[in-house]
């Protein structure tokens, strides 16, 4: 009989990683111990492994859903905003058990965000009465021939290793400051920019502290990111990784401070990594519009996003950092 419970990280971890490897693939970040420990042990706002919910039959894991808690704010009200990740169940349980697992993840929470919901699962969200929210998924090809070759090699079974080489970025240092481990004052400034941008829109926001930003973007144990800075308030955060055989850069944070050429600088950094395409996820209209006016386009096969809980009707004003966007860079090595 299927039952639901929280993760016991010491007893369940081998089984969880094996289940995730079957559900995704052996090289997927979901099957990495590094992902689980970074999310539940290093996270400054972590509530512990209880935020990983399992569907089990005896000792066998047949489903899981990860939850990333973040400090939320709406006006003067503080609460925990929960970001859902990697909701997956065994094919034998598709349907009822998956919905029950989702309901367990939402129960008792003030606000729960679920980005990137596809197909039949999105219909289940709608049937449960959850709020679909406006989110824009964007793409910008930057090396089409290279991308076609990468996908061709992947179809032939060649594994593409995700390696970020510092020397590839060094040639851009004459006009940009580029780092994977920015100093504390820069992280503080980035946190301030993220909070200011989110406050311009209506809805729930995340209260980003320097410690939280450092964990989300610049932890050696977490997804690896590139911090690009041009002026005192002109900066961007990029992730680099391999997605279905394609080397991609994801744009998570962006502030051009009125510099119309900064987008081209960011694209130059993405090209220097060897990526073939850039992706972005926008909840903030200003960010979306800046990308659309700079050669980005909406994805045709875009998933949808939902907000759940008593505060859901207020909407969400946040950057892609509130989601698992770019987590494939957990598998990126830095050389």
CSV table of C-alpha atoms in Angstrom, one decimal:
chain,number,residue,atom,x,y,z
A,1,UNK,CA,0.0,0.0,0.0
A,2,UNK,CA,1.3,3.4,-0.9
A,3,UNK,CA,1.9,5.9,1.9
A,4,UNK,CA,3.4,9.4,2.2
A,5,UNK,CA,6.1,10.6,4.5
A,6,UNK,CA,9.1,12.9,4.7
A,7,UNK,CA,12.6,12.0,3.7
A,8,UNK,CA,14.9,10.5,6.3
A,9,UNK,CA,18.1,11.7,4.7
A,10,UNK,CA,20.4,9.1,6.3
A,11,UNK,CA,18.2,6.1,5.7
A,12,UNK,CA,16.5,7.0,2.4
A,13,UNK,CA,19.2,8.8,0.5
A,14,UNK,CA,20.5,5.8,-1.5
A,15,UNK,CA,17.0,4.8,-2.5
A,16,UNK,CA,16.0,8.3,-3.4
A,17,UNK,CA,19.0,8.8,-5.6
A,18,UNK,CA,18.4,5.4,-7.3
A,19,UNK,CA,14.7,6.4,-7.9
A,20,UNK,CA,15.7,9.8,-9.3
A,21,UNK,CA,18.3,8.2,-11.6
A,22,UNK,CA,15.6,5.9,-13.0
A,23,UNK,CA,13.1,8.8,-13.3
A,24,UNK,CA,15.5,11.2,-15.0
A,25,UNK,CA,19.0,9.7,-15.9
A,26,UNK,CA,22.2,8.8,-14.0
A,27,UNK,CA,23.8,12.1,-14.9
A,28,UNK,CA,20.8,14.3,-13.9
A,29,UNK,CA,21.3,16.7,-11.0
A,30,UNK,CA,18.2,15.2,-9.4
A,31,UNK,CA,20.2,12.0,-8.9
A,32,UNK,CA,23.0,13.8,-7.1
A,33,UNK,CA,23.7,13.6,-3.4
A,34,UNK,CA,25.1,17.1,-3.8
A,35,UNK,CA,21.7,18.5,-4.8
A,36,UNK,CA,19.9,16.9,-1.8
A,37,UNK,CA,22.5,18.1,0.8
A,38,UNK,CA,22.8,21.6,-0.7
A,39,UNK,CA,19.0,22.0,-0.7
A,40,UNK,CA,18.3,20.6,2.8
A,41,UNK,CA,21.4,21.0,4.8
A,42,UNK,CA,23.3,24.1,3.5
A,43,UNK,CA,20.3,26.3,2.7
A,44,UNK,CA,20.1,29.1,5.3
A,45,UNK,CA,16.3,29.0,5.3
A,46,UNK,CA,16.0,25.2,5.2
A,47,UNK,CA,13.5,23.4,7.4
A,48,UNK,CA,15.4,20.2,6.9
A,49,UNK,CA,14.7,17.0,4.9
A,50,UNK,CA,11.1,17.0,6.0
A,51,UNK,CA,10.6,19.3,3.0
A,52,UNK,CA,11.3,16.4,0.7
A,53,UNK,CA,8.0,14.4,0.5
A,54,UNK,CA,8.0,10.7,-0.6
A,55,UNK,CA,5.5,8.3,-1.8
A,56,UNK,CA,6.5,4.8,-0.6
A,57,UNK,CA,5.4,1.2,-0.8
A,58,UNK,CA,7.1,-0.3,2.2
A,59,UNK,CA,10.7,0.6,1.8
A,60,UNK,CA,10.5,1.3,-2.0
A,61,UNK,CA,10.3,4.9,-3.1
A,62,UNK,CA,7.8,5.4,-5.9
A,63,UNK,CA,7.5,9.2,-5.9
A,64,UNK,CA,8.9,12.4,-4.5
A,65,UNK,CA,8.6,16.1,-4.6
A,66,UNK,CA,11.2,18.5,-3.3
A,67,UNK,CA,10.4,21.8,-1.6
A,68,UNK,CA,12.6,24.9,-1.4
A,69,UNK,CA,11.4,27.3,1.4
A,70,UNK,CA,12.2,31.0,1.0
A,71,UNK,CA,11.4,34.0,3.3
A,72,UNK,CA,8.4,35.7,1.7
A,73,UNK,CA,6.8,39.0,2.2
A,74,UNK,CA,3.5,40.7,1.3
A,75,UNK,CA,3.3,44.2,2.6
A,76,UNK,CA,4.1,43.9,6.3
A,77,UNK,CA,3.2,40.2,6.4
A,78,UNK,CA,6.0,37.7,6.6
A,79,UNK,CA,5.6,34.0,5.6
A,80,UNK,CA,7.4,31.1,4.0
A,81,UNK,CA,7.1,30.9,0.2
A,82,UNK,CA,7.6,27.3,-0.8
A,83,UNK,CA,9.0,26.5,-4.3
A,84,UNK,CA,8.2,23.1,-5.6
A,85,UNK,CA,10.8,21.1,-7.6
A,86,UNK,CA,10.9,17.8,-9.4
A,87,UNK,CA,7.4,16.4,-8.8
A,88,UNK,CA,7.7,12.8,-10.1
A,89,UNK,CA,6.1,9.5,-9.5
A,90,UNK,CA,6.6,6.0,-10.8
A,91,UNK,CA,4.5,5.2,-13.9
A,92,UNK,CA,2.6,2.6,-11.9
A,93,UNK,CA,1.2,5.5,-9.7
A,94,UNK,CA,0.5,8.2,-12.3
A,95,UNK,CA,-2.8,9.9,-11.5
A,96,UNK,CA,-4.1,9.6,-8.0
A,97,UNK,CA,-0.9,9.2,-6.0
A,98,UNK,CA,0.8,12.1,-7.8
A,99,UNK,CA,-2.1,14.4,-7.0
A,100,UNK,CA,-2.1,13.2,-3.3
A,101,UNK,CA,1.6,13.9,-3.1
A,102,UNK,CA,1.0,17.4,-4.5
A,103,UNK,CA,-1.7,18.1,-2.0
A,104,UNK,CA,0.6,16.9,0.8
A,105,UNK,CA,3.2,19.4,-0.4
A,106,UNK,CA,0.7,22.3,-0.3
A,107,UNK,CA,-1.1,21.5,2.9
A,108,UNK,CA,-0.5,24.0,5.7
A,109,UNK,CA,1.5,26.5,3.6
A,110,UNK,CA,0.6,30.1,3.0
A,111,UNK,CA,2.0,30.2,-0.5
A,112,UNK,CA,3.5,27.5,-2.8
A,113,UNK,CA,5.0,28.2,-6.2
A,114,UNK,CA,5.2,25.5,-8.8
A,115,UNK,CA,7.0,26.7,-12.0
A,116,UNK,CA,7.4,24.7,-15.2
A,117,UNK,CA,4.4,22.4,-15.0
A,118,UNK,CA,3.8,20.3,-18.2
A,119,UNK,CA,1.0,18.4,-19.8
A,120,UNK,CA,-1.5,16.3,-17.8
A,121,UNK,CA,0.0,17.5,-14.6
A,122,UNK,CA,-1.0,21.1,-15.4
A,123,UNK,CA,-4.6,19.9,-15.8
A,124,UNK,CA,-4.5,18.3,-12.4
A,125,UNK,CA,-3.3,21.6,-10.9
A,126,UNK,CA,-6.3,23.4,-12.6
A,127,UNK,CA,-8.8,20.8,-11.4
A,128,UNK,CA,-7.5,21.4,-7.8
A,129,UNK,CA,-8.3,25.1,-8.2
A,130,UNK,CA,-4.8,26.4,-8.1
A,131,UNK,CA,-4.0,29.8,-9.5
A,132,UNK,CA,-2.2,29.8,-12.9
A,133,UNK,CA,0.1,32.8,-12.9
A,134,UNK,CA,1.7,34.8,-15.7
A,135,UNK,CA,5.2,33.6,-16.5
A,136,UNK,CA,7.2,34.0,-19.7
A,137,UNK,CA,9.7,31.4,-20.9
A,138,UNK,CA,12.2,32.9,-23.4
A,139,UNK,CA,15.0,31.7,-25.7
A,140,UNK,CA,17.8,33.3,-27.7
A,141,UNK,CA,19.9,31.1,-30.0
A,142,UNK,CA,23.5,32.3,-30.0
A,143,UNK,CA,25.3,29.6,-32.0
A,144,UNK,CA,22.9,27.6,-34.2
A,145,UNK,CA,25.4,25.4,-36.0
A,146,UNK,CA,27.2,24.6,-32.8
A,147,UNK,CA,23.9,23.7,-31.2
A,148,UNK,CA,22.9,21.4,-34.1
A,149,UNK,CA,26.3,19.6,-33.8
A,150,UNK,CA,25.8,19.2,-30.0
A,151,UNK,CA,22.4,17.7,-30.4
A,152,UNK,CA,23.6,15.4,-33.2
A,153,UNK,CA,26.4,14.1,-30.9
A,154,UNK,CA,24.0,13.6,-28.1
A,155,UNK,CA,21.7,11.5,-30.3
A,156,UNK,CA,24.7,9.3,-31.2
A,157,UNK,CA,25.2,8.7,-27.5
A,158,UNK,CA,28.2,10.9,-26.8
A,159,UNK,CA,28.1,12.5,-23.3
A,160,UNK,CA,28.8,16.2,-23.3
A,161,UNK,CA,30.6,17.2,-20.1
A,162,UNK,CA,29.6,20.5,-18.5
A,163,UNK,CA,32.9,22.3,-17.8
A,164,UNK,CA,33.1,26.0,-17.2
A,165,UNK,CA,36.6,27.1,-18.1
A,166,UNK,CA,37.8,30.4,-16.5
A,167,UNK,CA,40.2,31.1,-19.3
A,168,UNK,CA,37.3,31.2,-21.8
A,169,UNK,CA,36.0,34.2,-20.0
A,170,UNK,CA,39.3,36.0,-19.3
A,171,UNK,CA,39.4,37.7,-22.7
A,172,UNK,CA,36.3,39.7,-21.8
A,173,UNK,CA,37.8,41.1,-18.6
A,174,UNK,CA,38.9,44.3,-20.3
A,175,UNK,CA,35.4,45.7,-20.2
A,176,UNK,CA,33.6,43.4,-17.7
A,177,UNK,CA,34.2,42.0,-14.2
A,178,UNK,CA,33.4,38.3,-14.3
A,179,UNK,CA,33.5,36.0,-11.3
A,180,UNK,CA,32.0,32.7,-10.0
A,181,UNK,CA,32.8,33.8,-6.4
A,182,UNK,CA,32.0,37.5,-6.1
A,183,UNK,CA,33.1,39.3,-2.9
A,184,UNK,CA,30.7,40.0,-0.1
A,185,UNK,CA,30.0,43.7,-1.0
A,186,UNK,CA,29.0,42.6,-4.5
A,187,UNK,CA,26.6,40.0,-3.2
A,188,UNK,CA,25.1,42.5,-0.9
A,189,UNK,CA,24.5,44.9,-3.8
A,190,UNK,CA,23.0,42.0,-5.9
A,191,UNK,CA,20.6,41.2,-3.1
A,192,UNK,CA,19.5,44.8,-2.9
A,193,UNK,CA,18.9,44.9,-6.7
A,194,UNK,CA,16.9,41.7,-6.5
A,195,UNK,CA,14.7,43.1,-3.7
A,196,UNK,CA,14.2,46.5,-5.4
A,197,UNK,CA,13.2,44.9,-8.7
A,198,UNK,CA,10.7,42.6,-7.1
A,199,UNK,CA,9.2,45.5,-5.1
A,200,UNK,CA,8.2,47.3,-8.3
A,201,UNK,CA,5.5,44.8,-9.0
A,202,UNK,CA,2.4,43.8,-7.1
A,203,UNK,CA,2.2,40.5,-5.3
A,204,UNK,CA,4.3,38.3,-3.0
A,205,UNK,CA,8.0,38.8,-3.0
A,206,UNK,CA,11.1,37.0,-1.6
A,207,UNK,CA,13.2,38.8,1.0
A,208,UNK,CA,16.7,38.1,-0.4
A,209,UNK,CA,19.5,38.4,2.2
A,210,UNK,CA,23.2,38.3,1.2
A,211,UNK,CA,23.5,34.8,2.8
A,212,UNK,CA,20.5,33.6,0.8
A,213,UNK,CA,21.9,35.0,-2.5
A,214,UNK,CA,25.3,33.5,-1.8
A,215,UNK,CA,23.7,30.1,-1.2
A,216,UNK,CA,21.4,30.2,-4.2
A,217,UNK,CA,24.0,31.4,-6.7
A,218,UNK,CA,27.6,31.1,-5.4
A,219,UNK,CA,27.9,28.1,-3.2
A,220,UNK,CA,30.6,25.7,-4.2
A,221,UNK,CA,28.2,22.9,-3.3
A,222,UNK,CA,25.3,24.3,-5.3
A,223,UNK,CA,24.5,25.2,-8.9
A,224,UNK,CA,27.5,27.1,-10.4
A,225,UNK,CA,26.8,30.7,-11.6
A,226,UNK,CA,28.7,33.4,-13.4
A,227,UNK,CA,28.4,37.0,-12.0
A,228,UNK,CA,28.9,39.6,-14.6
A,229,UNK,CA,29.4,43.3,-13.6
A,230,UNK,CA,30.0,46.3,-15.7
A,231,UNK,CA,29.0,49.3,-13.6
A,232,UNK,CA,28.1,49.8,-9.9
A,233,UNK,CA,24.5,48.8,-10.5
A,234,UNK,CA,24.9,47.0,-13.9
A,235,UNK,CA,25.1,43.2,-13.4
A,236,UNK,CA,23.8,39.8,-14.4
A,237,UNK,CA,23.8,36.3,-13.1
A,238,UNK,CA,24.1,33.4,-15.5
A,239,UNK,CA,24.2,29.6,-15.1
A,240,UNK,CA,26.0,27.2,-17.5
A,241,UNK,CA,25.1,23.6,-18.0
A,242,UNK,CA,24.0,20.8,-20.4
A,243,UNK,CA,20.3,20.3,-21.1
A,244,UNK,CA,19.4,17.3,-23.3
A,245,UNK,CA,22.8,17.4,-24.9
A,246,UNK,CA,22.7,21.1,-25.6
A,247,UNK,CA,25.1,23.5,-23.8
A,248,UNK,CA,23.0,26.3,-22.5
A,249,UNK,CA,23.3,29.5,-20.5
A,250,UNK,CA,20.4,30.7,-18.4
A,251,UNK,CA,19.9,34.3,-17.5
A,252,UNK,CA,18.6,34.5,-13.9
A,253,UNK,CA,19.2,38.1,-12.8
A,254,UNK,CA,19.6,41.2,-15.0
A,255,UNK,CA,20.0,44.9,-14.4
A,256,UNK,CA,21.4,47.1,-17.1
A,257,UNK,CA,20.9,50.4,-15.2
A,258,UNK,CA,20.1,52.2,-18.5
A,259,UNK,CA,23.1,50.7,-20.4
A,260,UNK,CA,21.5,49.5,-23.7
A,261,UNK,CA,24.7,47.6,-24.7
A,262,UNK,CA,24.9,45.5,-21.6
A,263,UNK,CA,22.7,42.8,-23.1
A,264,UNK,CA,25.2,42.3,-25.8
A,265,UNK,CA,27.9,42.0,-23.2
A,266,UNK,CA,26.0,39.3,-21.4
A,267,UNK,CA,25.5,37.4,-24.7
A,268,UNK,CA,29.2,37.7,-25.3
A,269,UNK,CA,29.8,36.0,-21.9
A,270,UNK,CA,27.4,33.3,-22.9
A,271,UNK,CA,29.1,32.7,-26.2
A,272,UNK,CA,32.5,32.5,-24.4
A,273,UNK,CA,31.3,29.5,-22.4
A,274,UNK,CA,30.6,27.6,-25.5
A,275,UNK,CA,26.9,27.6,-25.1
A,276,UNK,CA,24.6,27.3,-28.2
A,277,UNK,CA,21.5,28.9,-26.7
A,278,UNK,CA,20.3,31.1,-23.9
A,279,UNK,CA,17.1,30.7,-21.8
A,280,UNK,CA,15.3,32.9,-19.4
A,281,UNK,CA,12.2,32.7,-17.2
A,282,UNK,CA,10.4,36.0,-16.4
A,283,UNK,CA,7.8,36.7,-13.8
A,284,UNK,CA,8.6,40.5,-13.8
A,285,UNK,CA,7.1,42.3,-16.9
A,286,UNK,CA,10.0,44.8,-17.1
A,287,UNK,CA,12.5,41.9,-17.3
A,288,UNK,CA,10.4,40.1,-19.9
A,289,UNK,CA,10.0,43.3,-22.0
A,290,UNK,CA,13.7,44.0,-22.0
A,291,UNK,CA,14.5,40.6,-23.3
A,292,UNK,CA,11.8,40.7,-26.0
A,293,UNK,CA,13.2,44.1,-27.2
A,294,UNK,CA,16.8,42.6,-27.4
A,295,UNK,CA,16.2,39.7,-29.8
A,296,UNK,CA,14.8,37.1,-27.4
A,297,UNK,CA,11.6,35.3,-28.3
A,298,UNK,CA,8.9,33.4,-26.4
A,299,UNK,CA,9.2,29.6,-26.3
A,300,UNK,CA,6.5,27.8,-28.2
A,301,UNK,CA,6.4,24.8,-26.0
A,302,UNK,CA,6.5,26.7,-22.7
A,303,UNK,CA,5.1,25.1,-19.6
A,304,UNK,CA,2.9,26.9,-17.1
A,305,UNK,CA,3.3,28.0,-13.5
A,306,UNK,CA,1.0,27.9,-10.5
A,307,UNK,CA,0.6,29.6,-7.2
A,308,UNK,CA,-1.2,27.8,-4.3
A,309,UNK,CA,-2.2,28.5,-0.8
A,310,UNK,CA,-4.3,31.2,1.0
A,311,UNK,CA,-2.1,34.1,-0.4
A,312,UNK,CA,-2.0,32.8,-4.0
A,313,UNK,CA,-4.6,35.3,-5.3
A,314,UNK,CA,-2.1,38.1,-4.8
A,315,UNK,CA,0.3,36.9,-7.5
A,316,UNK,CA,4.1,36.7,-7.4
A,317,UNK,CA,6.7,39.3,-8.1
A,318,UNK,CA,10.2,37.6,-8.2
A,319,UNK,CA,13.1,36.7,-10.4
A,320,UNK,CA,13.9,33.2,-11.7
A,321,UNK,CA,15.9,32.6,-8.5
A,322,UNK,CA,12.7,31.7,-6.8
A,323,UNK,CA,12.6,28.5,-8.9
A,324,UNK,CA,14.8,25.6,-9.8
A,325,UNK,CA,15.7,27.3,-13.1
A,326,UNK,CA,19.2,26.5,-14.1
A,327,UNK,CA,19.8,23.7,-11.6
A,328,UNK,CA,21.5,21.5,-14.3
A,329,UNK,CA,24.6,23.6,-13.4
A,330,UNK,CA,24.8,21.5,-10.3
A,331,UNK,CA,26.7,19.1,-12.6
A,332,UNK,CA,29.0,21.8,-14.0
A,333,UNK,CA,32.6,21.6,-13.1
A,334,UNK,CA,34.8,24.7,-12.9
A,335,UNK,CA,38.3,24.6,-14.3
